[in-house]
Coordinates of C-alpha atoms in Angstrom, one line a residue:
Chain A
M1 CA 34.8 -31.5 -33.6
T2 CA 35.2 -28.7 -36.1
M3 CA 36.8 -25.4 -35.5
K4 CA 33.4 -23.8 -35.5
Q5 CA 32.1 -25.8 -32.6
V6 CA 35.2 -25.3 -30.5
A7 CA 34.8 -21.5 -30.9
M8 CA 31.1 -21.7 -29.9
D9 CA 30.2 -19.8 -26.8
D10 CA 29.1 -22.3 -24.2
Q11 CA 28.0 -19.8 -21.6
M12 CA 24.5 -19.4 -20.2
P13 CA 22.7 -16.8 -22.2
Y14 CA 21.6 -13.8 -20.3
L15 CA 17.8 -13.9 -20.0
P16 CA 16.0 -10.6 -20.4
K17 CA 13.7 -9.5 -17.5
E18 CA 10.5 -10.1 -19.6
I19 CA 11.4 -13.7 -20.1
I20 CA 12.3 -14.2 -16.4
Q21 CA 8.9 -12.7 -15.6
N22 CA 7.2 -15.1 -18.0
I23 CA 8.9 -18.1 -16.3
L24 CA 8.2 -17.0 -12.7
A25 CA 4.6 -16.1 -13.4
R26 CA 4.0 -19.8 -14.0
L27 CA 5.1 -20.8 -10.5
P28 CA 2.9 -21.2 -7.4
A29 CA 3.3 -18.3 -5.0
R30 CA 4.8 -20.5 -2.4
F31 CA 8.0 -21.0 -4.5
L32 CA 8.2 -17.3 -5.4
I33 CA 8.4 -16.4 -1.7
R34 CA 11.4 -18.6 -1.5
F35 CA 12.9 -17.0 -4.6
L36 CA 12.7 -13.5 -3.1
C37 CA 16.1 -14.4 -1.5
V38 CA 17.9 -15.1 -4.8
C39 CA 19.0 -11.6 -5.6
K40 CA 17.7 -8.0 -5.6
Q41 CA 16.6 -8.1 -9.3
W42 CA 14.4 -11.1 -8.6
K43 CA 13.0 -9.7 -5.3
N44 CA 12.1 -6.4 -7.0
L45 CA 10.5 -8.3 -9.9
I46 CA 8.5 -10.6 -7.7
K47 CA 7.3 -7.7 -5.5
S48 CA 6.3 -5.4 -8.4
P49 CA 2.6 -4.7 -8.8
S50 CA 2.6 -5.6 -12.5
F51 CA 4.1 -9.0 -11.7
S52 CA 1.7 -9.7 -8.9
S53 CA -1.3 -9.1 -11.3
D54 CA 0.2 -11.2 -14.0
H55 CA 0.9 -14.0 -11.6
L56 CA -2.6 -13.8 -10.1
L57 CA -4.0 -14.4 -13.6
H58 CA -1.8 -17.5 -14.1
S59 CA -2.5 -18.7 -10.6
S60 CA -6.3 -18.4 -11.0
H61 CA -6.3 -20.6 -14.1
Q62 CA -3.5 -23.1 -13.4
N63 CA -3.6 -23.5 -9.7
P64 CA -7.0 -22.8 -8.0
C65 CA -6.8 -24.0 -4.4
L66 CA -9.1 -24.9 -1.6
L67 CA -8.5 -23.4 1.9
F68 CA -9.6 -25.7 4.7
L69 CA -10.3 -24.0 8.0
M70 CA -10.2 -26.3 10.9
R71 CA -9.6 -26.1 14.6
G72 CA -7.0 -28.0 16.5
G73 CA -7.2 -29.6 19.9
D74 CA -6.3 -26.5 21.8
D75 CA -8.7 -24.4 19.7
A76 CA -5.8 -23.3 17.6
L77 CA -6.5 -22.4 14.0
N78 CA -5.4 -25.1 11.6
W79 CA -5.6 -23.8 8.1
H80 CA -4.6 -26.1 5.2
L81 CA -4.3 -25.4 1.5
L82 CA -5.1 -28.1 -1.1
D83 CA -3.5 -27.2 -4.4
S84 CA -4.4 -28.5 -7.9
E85 CA -1.8 -31.2 -7.7
M86 CA -3.7 -32.6 -4.7
Q87 CA -0.9 -31.7 -2.2
V88 CA -1.9 -30.4 1.2
H89 CA 0.1 -27.6 2.7
R90 CA -0.2 -26.3 6.2
V91 CA -0.8 -22.5 6.1
Q92 CA 1.8 -20.6 8.1
N93 CA -0.2 -17.8 9.3
H94 CA 0.9 -14.3 10.3
P95 CA 1.8 -14.7 14.0
L96 CA -1.0 -12.3 14.9
I97 CA -3.7 -14.5 13.5
D98 CA -2.3 -17.5 15.2
Y99 CA -2.2 -15.6 18.5
L100 CA -5.8 -14.5 18.1
K101 CA -7.1 -18.0 17.6
C102 CA -10.7 -16.8 17.3
G103 CA -10.6 -15.6 13.8
W104 CA -12.8 -17.0 11.1
V105 CA -12.7 -16.3 7.5
V106 CA -15.5 -14.3 5.8
G107 CA -14.3 -14.8 2.3
S108 CA -11.3 -15.0 -0.1
S109 CA -10.7 -12.8 -3.2
N110 CA -7.5 -12.7 -5.3
G111 CA -5.6 -14.4 -2.5
L112 CA -6.7 -12.0 0.2
L113 CA -8.7 -13.2 3.1
C114 CA -11.1 -11.1 5.2
V115 CA -10.9 -12.4 8.8
R116 CA -13.4 -11.6 11.5
I117 CA -12.1 -11.5 15.1
R118 CA -14.2 -11.6 18.2
K119 CA -12.6 -12.4 21.4
D120 CA -14.7 -13.4 24.4
G121 CA -15.2 -10.5 26.7
M122 CA -14.7 -8.0 23.9
S123 CA -17.6 -5.7 23.2
H124 CA -16.9 -5.5 19.5
D125 CA -15.6 -7.6 16.6
S126 CA -12.8 -6.5 14.3
L127 CA -12.0 -7.2 10.7
L128 CA -8.6 -8.0 9.3
L129 CA -7.4 -8.3 5.8
C130 CA -4.6 -10.8 5.3
N131 CA -2.6 -12.5 2.6
P132 CA -1.4 -15.8 4.2
T133 CA 1.1 -16.4 1.3
I134 CA 3.1 -13.3 2.0
R135 CA 2.2 -13.1 5.7
E136 CA 0.8 -9.6 5.7
V137 CA -2.1 -8.5 7.9
R138 CA -3.9 -5.2 7.9
Q139 CA -6.6 -4.1 10.4
L140 CA -9.7 -2.4 9.0
P141 CA -11.2 0.6 10.8
R142 CA -14.0 0.0 13.2
A143 CA -17.6 0.1 12.1
T144 CA -20.7 0.4 14.2
D145 CA -21.1 -2.5 16.7
A146 CA -24.1 -4.8 16.6
F147 CA -26.7 -4.4 19.4
P148 CA -27.1 -7.4 21.7
H149 CA -30.3 -8.4 20.0
Q150 CA -28.6 -8.4 16.6
N151 CA -26.5 -10.8 14.6
L152 CA -23.9 -9.6 12.1
H153 CA -23.3 -11.0 8.7
V154 CA -20.2 -10.0 6.8
G155 CA -19.4 -10.3 3.1
F156 CA -16.2 -9.7 1.3
G157 CA -15.3 -9.4 -2.4
F158 CA -13.5 -7.7 -5.3
S159 CA -14.8 -6.1 -8.4
P160 CA -12.5 -5.6 -11.4
I161 CA -14.9 -3.0 -12.8
V162 CA -14.1 -0.5 -10.0
N163 CA -10.8 -2.3 -9.1
D164 CA -11.8 -2.2 -5.4
Y165 CA -12.3 -4.6 -2.5
K166 CA -15.4 -4.1 -0.5
I167 CA -16.8 -5.4 2.8
V168 CA -20.5 -5.6 3.6
R169 CA -21.8 -5.7 7.2
I170 CA -25.5 -6.7 7.4
Y171 CA -27.1 -6.3 10.8
V172 CA -30.1 -8.5 11.4
D173 CA -32.6 -8.5 14.3
I174 CA -32.7 -11.8 16.0
P175 CA -36.3 -11.4 17.5
F176 CA -37.6 -10.7 14.0
D177 CA -36.2 -13.9 12.3
D178 CA -33.0 -12.2 11.4
M179 CA -34.6 -9.4 9.4
I180 CA -32.2 -7.0 8.0
D181 CA -31.9 -3.8 9.9
K182 CA -28.9 -2.0 8.6
V183 CA -26.2 -2.3 6.0
L184 CA -22.7 -0.8 6.0
V185 CA -20.2 -1.0 3.2
Y186 CA -16.5 -0.5 3.4
S187 CA -14.3 0.3 0.4
L188 CA -10.6 -0.4 0.5
R189 CA -10.0 2.5 -1.9
T190 CA -11.7 5.2 0.2
E191 CA -10.8 3.4 3.4
S192 CA -14.2 4.4 4.9
W193 CA -17.5 2.9 5.9
K194 CA -20.8 4.2 4.7
E195 CA -24.4 3.2 5.3
I196 CA -26.5 1.9 2.4
E197 CA -30.3 2.5 2.2
L198 CA -32.2 -0.8 2.6
G199 CA -34.5 -0.2 -0.4
I200 CA -35.4 -3.6 -1.7
L201 CA -34.1 -5.2 1.5
V202 CA -37.0 -4.0 3.6
G203 CA -38.7 -7.0 5.0
V204 CA -35.9 -9.4 4.0
S205 CA -34.3 -11.9 6.3
L206 CA -30.9 -13.4 5.9
S207 CA -30.3 -17.1 6.4
S208 CA -26.8 -18.0 5.2
H209 CA -23.1 -17.0 5.0
G210 CA -22.2 -14.8 2.0
F211 CA -20.7 -16.3 -1.1
T212 CA -18.7 -14.2 -3.5
A213 CA -18.5 -14.7 -7.3
N214 CA -18.3 -12.7 -10.5
G215 CA -18.1 -9.4 -8.7
S216 CA -21.2 -9.9 -6.5
I217 CA -21.9 -11.3 -3.0
F218 CA -24.8 -13.7 -2.6
W219 CA -26.8 -14.8 0.5
F220 CA -29.9 -17.0 0.9
G221 CA -32.8 -15.1 2.4
S222 CA -36.5 -14.6 2.4
K223 CA -38.8 -11.7 1.8
L224 CA -41.8 -11.2 4.0
K225 CA -44.9 -12.1 2.1
Q226 CA -47.0 -9.1 1.3
E227 CA -49.9 -8.3 -0.9
D228 CA -49.0 -6.3 -4.0
E229 CA -51.2 -3.7 -5.7
N230 CA -53.2 -6.5 -7.4
G231 CA -53.9 -8.3 -4.1
N232 CA -51.5 -11.1 -4.9
L233 CA -49.2 -12.5 -2.2
V234 CA -45.6 -11.9 -3.2
G235 CA -42.4 -12.7 -1.4
G236 CA -40.9 -15.9 -0.1
N237 CA -37.5 -17.5 -0.5
V238 CA -35.0 -15.5 -2.4
I239 CA -31.3 -15.1 -3.1
I240 CA -30.0 -11.7 -2.2
S241 CA -27.3 -10.3 -4.5
F242 CA -25.0 -7.4 -3.8
D243 CA -23.2 -5.9 -6.8
I244 CA -19.8 -4.9 -5.6
A245 CA -19.2 -2.3 -8.3
T246 CA -22.6 -0.5 -8.1
E247 CA -23.4 -1.3 -4.5
V248 CA -26.9 -2.2 -5.5
F249 CA -28.9 -5.1 -3.9
T250 CA -31.2 -7.2 -6.0
L251 CA -33.4 -10.2 -5.1
M252 CA -33.4 -13.3 -7.3
P253 CA -35.6 -16.4 -7.2
R254 CA -34.3 -19.6 -5.8
P255 CA -34.5 -22.9 -7.7
A256 CA -37.8 -24.8 -7.3
L257 CA -36.6 -27.7 -5.3
T258 CA -38.5 -31.0 -4.8
L259 CA -39.9 -31.9 -1.5
G260 CA -37.3 -33.1 0.9
S261 CA -34.5 -31.4 -0.9
H262 CA -32.6 -28.9 1.2
L263 CA -30.5 -26.0 0.0
K264 CA -27.0 -26.4 1.3
T265 CA -24.7 -23.9 -0.3
L266 CA -24.2 -21.3 -3.0
T267 CA -21.3 -22.0 -5.3
M268 CA -20.0 -21.5 -8.8
Y269 CA -20.1 -23.8 -11.8
E270 CA -18.4 -22.9 -15.1
K271 CA -18.5 -19.3 -14.1
K272 CA -22.2 -19.3 -13.3
L273 CA -23.9 -19.0 -10.0
A274 CA -24.9 -22.4 -8.7
V275 CA -26.6 -24.1 -5.8
L276 CA -25.9 -27.5 -4.2
C277 CA -28.9 -29.2 -2.6
C278 CA -29.1 -32.3 -0.5
T279 CA -31.9 -34.9 -0.1
A280 CA -31.4 -37.3 2.8
I281 CA -32.4 -40.9 2.1
G282 CA -32.9 -42.3 5.6
N283 CA -29.9 -41.9 7.9
S284 CA -27.3 -43.4 5.7
K285 CA -27.5 -42.0 2.2
S286 CA -27.7 -38.6 0.5
L287 CA -28.6 -37.4 -3.0
I288 CA -26.9 -34.2 -4.1
D289 CA -28.3 -32.0 -6.9
L290 CA -26.5 -29.2 -8.6
W291 CA -28.6 -26.3 -10.0
V292 CA -27.1 -23.7 -12.2
M293 CA -28.4 -20.2 -12.9
E294 CA -28.7 -19.3 -16.6
E295 CA -29.2 -15.8 -17.8
G296 CA -32.8 -15.3 -19.0
T297 CA -33.6 -14.7 -22.6
A298 CA -35.6 -11.7 -23.9
A299 CA -38.3 -14.1 -25.1
S300 CA -38.9 -15.7 -21.7
G301 CA -39.0 -12.3 -20.1
Q302 CA -37.1 -13.6 -17.1
R303 CA -33.9 -12.2 -15.9
C304 CA -32.6 -15.6 -14.9
S305 CA -33.7 -19.2 -14.6
W306 CA -32.5 -22.2 -12.7
T307 CA -31.6 -25.6 -14.4
K308 CA -30.8 -28.8 -12.6
K309 CA -27.5 -29.7 -14.1
Y310 CA -26.5 -32.8 -12.2
S311 CA -27.9 -35.3 -9.9
I312 CA -25.1 -37.0 -8.1
C313 CA -25.7 -40.7 -7.5
P314 CA -26.2 -41.6 -3.9
Y315 CA -23.2 -42.1 -1.8
P316 CA -23.2 -44.6 1.1
G317 CA -23.0 -41.9 3.8
V318 CA -24.3 -38.6 4.7
L319 CA -22.5 -36.0 2.7
R320 CA -22.6 -32.2 3.2
P321 CA -21.7 -30.5 -0.1
L322 CA -19.5 -27.5 0.5
T323 CA -18.3 -26.1 -2.8
I324 CA -17.2 -26.8 -6.4
W325 CA -13.5 -26.8 -7.1
R326 CA -12.2 -27.3 -10.6
N327 CA -14.5 -30.0 -11.8
E328 CA -15.2 -31.6 -8.4
V329 CA -18.0 -31.3 -5.9
V330 CA -16.3 -31.0 -2.5
C331 CA -18.2 -32.6 0.4
S332 CA -17.5 -33.2 4.0
I333 CA -18.6 -36.4 5.4
S334 CA -20.8 -36.7 8.5
T335 CA -18.8 -37.5 11.5
R336 CA -21.5 -39.7 12.9
R337 CA -20.8 -42.5 10.5
E338 CA -19.0 -45.4 11.9
M339 CA -18.4 -47.4 8.8
E340 CA -14.8 -46.6 8.3
N341 CA -12.0 -46.0 10.7
D342 CA -9.8 -44.2 8.4
E343 CA -9.4 -40.4 8.6
T344 CA -11.4 -39.6 5.5
N345 CA -13.1 -36.4 6.2
T346 CA -13.6 -35.2 2.6
I347 CA -15.2 -36.7 -0.4
L348 CA -14.6 -35.3 -3.9
Y349 CA -17.1 -36.1 -6.7
N350 CA -15.8 -35.6 -10.2
L351 CA -18.5 -34.2 -12.4
T352 CA -16.8 -35.5 -15.6
T353 CA -15.8 -39.0 -14.6
K354 CA -18.7 -39.3 -12.1
E355 CA -16.4 -40.9 -9.6
F356 CA -16.1 -40.4 -5.9
K357 CA -12.7 -40.0 -4.3
K358 CA -12.0 -40.2 -0.6
F359 CA -9.6 -37.7 1.0
A360 CA -8.2 -36.8 4.4
V361 CA -7.2 -33.2 5.0
S362 CA -5.4 -33.3 8.3
R363 CA -6.9 -34.8 11.4
C364 CA -10.2 -33.2 12.1
S365 CA -13.1 -34.8 13.8
C366 CA -15.3 -31.7 13.9
G367 CA -16.8 -29.8 11.0
Y368 CA -14.8 -27.4 9.0
H369 CA -15.2 -24.6 6.5
V370 CA -13.8 -24.6 3.0
F371 CA -13.1 -21.6 0.7
N372 CA -12.0 -21.5 -2.9
H373 CA -8.7 -19.7 -2.7
V374 CA -5.8 -18.7 -4.9
E375 CA -2.3 -18.1 -3.7
S376 CA -1.3 -14.6 -4.7
L377 CA 1.4 -12.1 -3.9
L378 CA -1.0 -9.1 -3.7
P379 CA -0.2 -6.8 -0.8
V380 CA -2.9 -6.0 1.7
G381 CA -1.9 -2.4 1.3
G382 CA -2.1 0.5 3.8
M383 CA -0.5 0.4 7.1
K384 CA 0.6 -3.0 8.1
L385 CA 0.1 -4.4 11.6
S386 CA 3.2 -4.7 13.6
A387 CA 2.0 -4.1 17.2
M388 CA 0.0 -6.7 19.1
F389 CA -3.7 -6.5 18.6
V390 CA -5.6 -4.6 21.3
Chain B
M1 CA 7.3 -15.2 -62.9
S2 CA 8.9 -17.0 -60.0
S3 CA 7.6 -20.4 -59.0
P4 CA 6.1 -20.7 -55.5
V5 CA 8.7 -21.1 -52.8
E6 CA 8.7 -24.6 -51.4
Q7 CA 11.7 -24.4 -49.1
I8 CA 13.9 -21.8 -47.5
T9 CA 17.4 -22.0 -46.3
V10 CA 18.4 -20.8 -42.9
V11 CA 22.1 -20.2 -41.9
S12 CA 23.3 -20.8 -38.3
S13 CA 25.8 -18.5 -36.6
D14 CA 28.4 -21.2 -37.3
G15 CA 27.7 -20.8 -41.0
D16 CA 26.0 -24.1 -41.6
E17 CA 23.0 -24.1 -43.9
F18 CA 19.7 -25.9 -43.3
K19 CA 16.7 -26.3 -45.5
M20 CA 13.2 -25.8 -44.0
T21 CA 9.9 -26.4 -45.7
V22 CA 7.7 -23.3 -45.9
A23 CA 5.2 -25.0 -43.6
A24 CA 7.8 -25.4 -41.0
A25 CA 9.1 -21.9 -41.4
M26 CA 5.6 -20.5 -41.0
Q27 CA 5.7 -21.7 -37.3
S28 CA 8.1 -18.7 -36.8
E29 CA 6.4 -15.3 -36.9
Q30 CA 9.6 -13.8 -38.0
L31 CA 10.1 -16.1 -41.0
K32 CA 6.4 -16.0 -41.7
Q33 CA 6.6 -12.2 -42.1
M34 CA 9.4 -12.6 -44.6
L35 CA 7.7 -15.3 -46.6
T36 CA 4.4 -13.4 -46.9
D37 CA 6.1 -10.2 -47.9
D38 CA 6.2 -10.2 -51.7
S39 CA 8.7 -7.5 -51.9
I40 CA 11.3 -9.7 -50.3
S41 CA 12.7 -12.6 -52.4
I42 CA 14.3 -15.0 -50.0
V43 CA 17.3 -17.0 -50.8
K44 CA 19.1 -17.6 -47.5
V45 CA 18.1 -16.3 -44.0
P46 CA 21.0 -15.9 -41.6
V47 CA 20.0 -16.4 -37.9
E48 CA 23.0 -14.8 -36.3
N49 CA 22.6 -15.7 -32.7
I50 CA 21.5 -19.3 -33.1
S51 CA 24.2 -22.0 -33.2
T52 CA 23.9 -25.1 -35.4
E53 CA 23.2 -27.4 -32.4
I54 CA 20.2 -25.3 -31.4
L55 CA 19.0 -24.5 -34.9
V56 CA 18.7 -28.2 -35.6
K57 CA 16.4 -28.6 -32.6
V58 CA 14.3 -25.6 -33.5
I59 CA 13.8 -26.8 -37.1
E60 CA 12.8 -30.3 -35.7
Y61 CA 10.2 -28.7 -33.5
C62 CA 8.8 -26.5 -36.4
Q63 CA 8.6 -29.4 -38.8
K64 CA 6.8 -31.7 -36.3
H65 CA 4.2 -29.0 -35.4
A66 CA 3.8 -28.1 -39.1
D67 CA 3.1 -31.8 -39.9
H68 CA 0.6 -32.0 -37.0
E69 CA -1.2 -29.0 -38.3
A70 CA -1.4 -30.4 -41.8
A71 CA -2.7 -33.7 -40.6
T72 CA -5.3 -32.0 -38.4
K73 CA -6.5 -29.9 -41.4
A74 CA -6.7 -33.0 -43.5
N75 CA -9.0 -34.7 -40.9
G76 CA -11.4 -31.8 -41.1
G77 CA -10.2 -29.4 -38.5
G78 CA -10.4 -30.8 -35.0
A79 CA -7.5 -32.7 -33.4
S80 CA -8.7 -35.7 -31.5
D81 CA -7.8 -35.9 -27.8
S82 CA -5.4 -38.8 -28.4
E83 CA -3.6 -36.8 -31.2
A84 CA -3.2 -33.8 -29.0
E85 CA -1.9 -36.0 -26.2
E86 CA 0.6 -37.6 -28.5
L87 CA 1.9 -34.2 -29.5
N88 CA 2.2 -33.2 -25.9
K89 CA 4.2 -36.4 -25.2
W90 CA 6.4 -35.6 -28.2
D91 CA 6.9 -32.1 -26.9
A92 CA 7.9 -33.4 -23.4
E93 CA 10.4 -35.8 -24.9
F94 CA 11.7 -33.1 -27.2
M95 CA 12.4 -30.8 -24.2
K96 CA 14.5 -33.4 -22.4
V97 CA 17.9 -31.9 -23.1
D98 CA 21.1 -33.0 -21.4
V99 CA 22.4 -29.6 -20.3
E100 CA 20.5 -26.7 -18.8
D101 CA 22.0 -24.0 -20.9
K102 CA 20.9 -25.8 -24.0
L103 CA 17.4 -25.3 -22.7
F104 CA 18.0 -21.6 -22.3
H105 CA 19.5 -21.4 -25.8
I106 CA 16.3 -23.0 -27.2
L107 CA 14.2 -20.6 -25.3
M108 CA 16.1 -17.6 -26.6
A109 CA 16.0 -18.9 -30.1
A110 CA 12.2 -19.4 -29.9
N111 CA 12.0 -15.9 -28.6
Y112 CA 14.1 -14.4 -31.4
L113 CA 12.3 -16.3 -34.1
E114 CA 8.9 -15.7 -32.4
I115 CA 7.8 -19.4 -32.3
K116 CA 5.0 -19.1 -29.7
G117 CA 4.5 -22.8 -29.1
L118 CA 8.2 -23.5 -28.5
F119 CA 8.6 -20.4 -26.4
D120 CA 5.8 -21.3 -24.1
L121 CA 7.0 -24.9 -23.9
A122 CA 10.5 -23.8 -23.0
C123 CA 9.3 -21.3 -20.4
Q124 CA 7.1 -23.9 -18.8
T125 CA 10.0 -26.4 -18.9
V126 CA 12.3 -24.0 -17.1
A127 CA 9.6 -23.2 -14.6
D128 CA 9.2 -26.9 -13.8
L129 CA 12.9 -27.2 -13.6
I130 CA 13.4 -24.5 -11.0
K131 CA 10.3 -25.2 -8.9
G132 CA 11.8 -27.1 -6.1
K133 CA 15.3 -25.5 -6.2
T134 CA 16.9 -23.6 -3.4
P135 CA 18.0 -20.0 -3.9
K136 CA 21.6 -21.2 -4.1
Q137 CA 20.8 -23.6 -6.9
I138 CA 18.8 -20.9 -8.7
R139 CA 21.8 -18.5 -8.6
K140 CA 24.0 -21.2 -10.1
I141 CA 21.5 -22.0 -12.9
F142 CA 20.9 -18.4 -13.9
N143 CA 24.4 -17.1 -13.1
L144 CA 23.3 -14.6 -10.5
K145 CA 25.0 -13.1 -7.5
N146 CA 23.6 -12.8 -4.0
D147 CA 23.7 -9.0 -3.8
F148 CA 21.8 -8.6 -0.5
T149 CA 23.6 -7.1 2.6
P150 CA 23.5 -9.2 5.7
E151 CA 20.9 -6.8 7.2
E152 CA 18.7 -7.1 4.2
Q153 CA 19.0 -10.9 4.3
E154 CA 18.0 -10.9 8.0
R155 CA 15.0 -8.8 7.4
L156 CA 13.8 -10.9 4.4
S157 CA 14.3 -14.1 6.3
R158 CA 12.3 -12.9 9.3
Q159 CA 9.4 -11.4 7.2
H160 CA 8.9 -14.4 4.9
N161 CA 10.5 -17.2 6.9
C162 CA 12.7 -18.2 4.0
S163 CA 16.4 -19.2 3.8
F164 CA 19.1 -17.8 1.6
D165 CA 20.8 -21.1 0.8

């Protein structure tokens, strides 16, 4: 050892805040919650708005998750998170949500969930915004209740263009095939509800849950067939799209499916709107097709067109495609199959390797819902709920 | 009428001199700026806050990545999947250091010399290192003090269901 090396400073170098931020932004939110307790500097850093945004960006790319919503034996909510390392984590909900037991998720954006609560005997439903990662809940102000002859569809999403989260309530008349009667939109920024004119939605019926992607919310629907000015019959099956930024509804054509093929769900593939369809082959096999919407070219004169991107080879079982996550098609498996006694309740199909993978996310013999979700530190903002829900 | 520079000399904080090829030096934005500035004629570059031990590692990284870039160019531009994977494996082995503070020194050196690849690699390595650690272990690694009052600790624990140990 030379004199120089003995004199060398062996101490840990002091890391500047920017570098600590760079390191922490790479971690899943779950670990960052734990690190709030390290010291004040780290707590202030992790809770700062600039860090939350930076972290969300990393999280969306490196760790997109799946949220599985299941019900336990006593009707309790069993929410599980599947992360990109294929680890399943039980979601520790805000005590209020666990207490309510009757919440179901409308949608997930930037790590925030919009939860709809309707307790038996209550005359109205309520909406909550929650971030299960930081265990914050916020109740949204009441909107008009649906009439007894109406159903209510709720959509939730974020638009970076207006930097706002919005919630859409679509009231449909049951006796008229779920035809749209009224639309209310809530903006988190203005904290108020307002009614939107139906316009193009006149004569349109809704037939699915909402799906949010790319700053818009989408539903399956159908427009009442009518004669246009040339005497042609127009209308039929459509996809309804709500632009969160402009609050404008548009109608888009659905893919032209072959006979026997049924639309199952809207999803996203490579940042484009996509649709998963299913063709049952007898009682024991299913064929799944993936259609992707491409932007129309000026030459074709169409705004958009559908292309069948994949036909997934038949699986020995009846699968229900739910969503696309990373490069996999996530399907639930019909509970009526008796072939296997294991707890497999989920099948993943990899679109690159074309392989099926069996998976079990917690014990669940009934159907469940799945949402693409990202764990974030974003606060739900506004007044937080501390009192019991009334 | 000077001949094109083929090598530069960097001097560690301990006074030891090391030769670097220009290609390797270009991995550092700092050194690249100096090399491409015609008004500066470089003889020796002192890097005051980087010790010999760390500088040797940094130069090794730069040389390896410079060689990889040259090989990729020679093959017509695109690195094959296996070549990229091989480099990733090399990077992973490279980052296996025996003591944690060596890792931090490499990180700081990469930051100072503006070597983006090494900086990102070091940050990710530290992130992977601290992932599963408890707050107590984190404080030890980063030399931090628990400066919360007992009331603040209680409130945080309750709100986020986390422990301070």
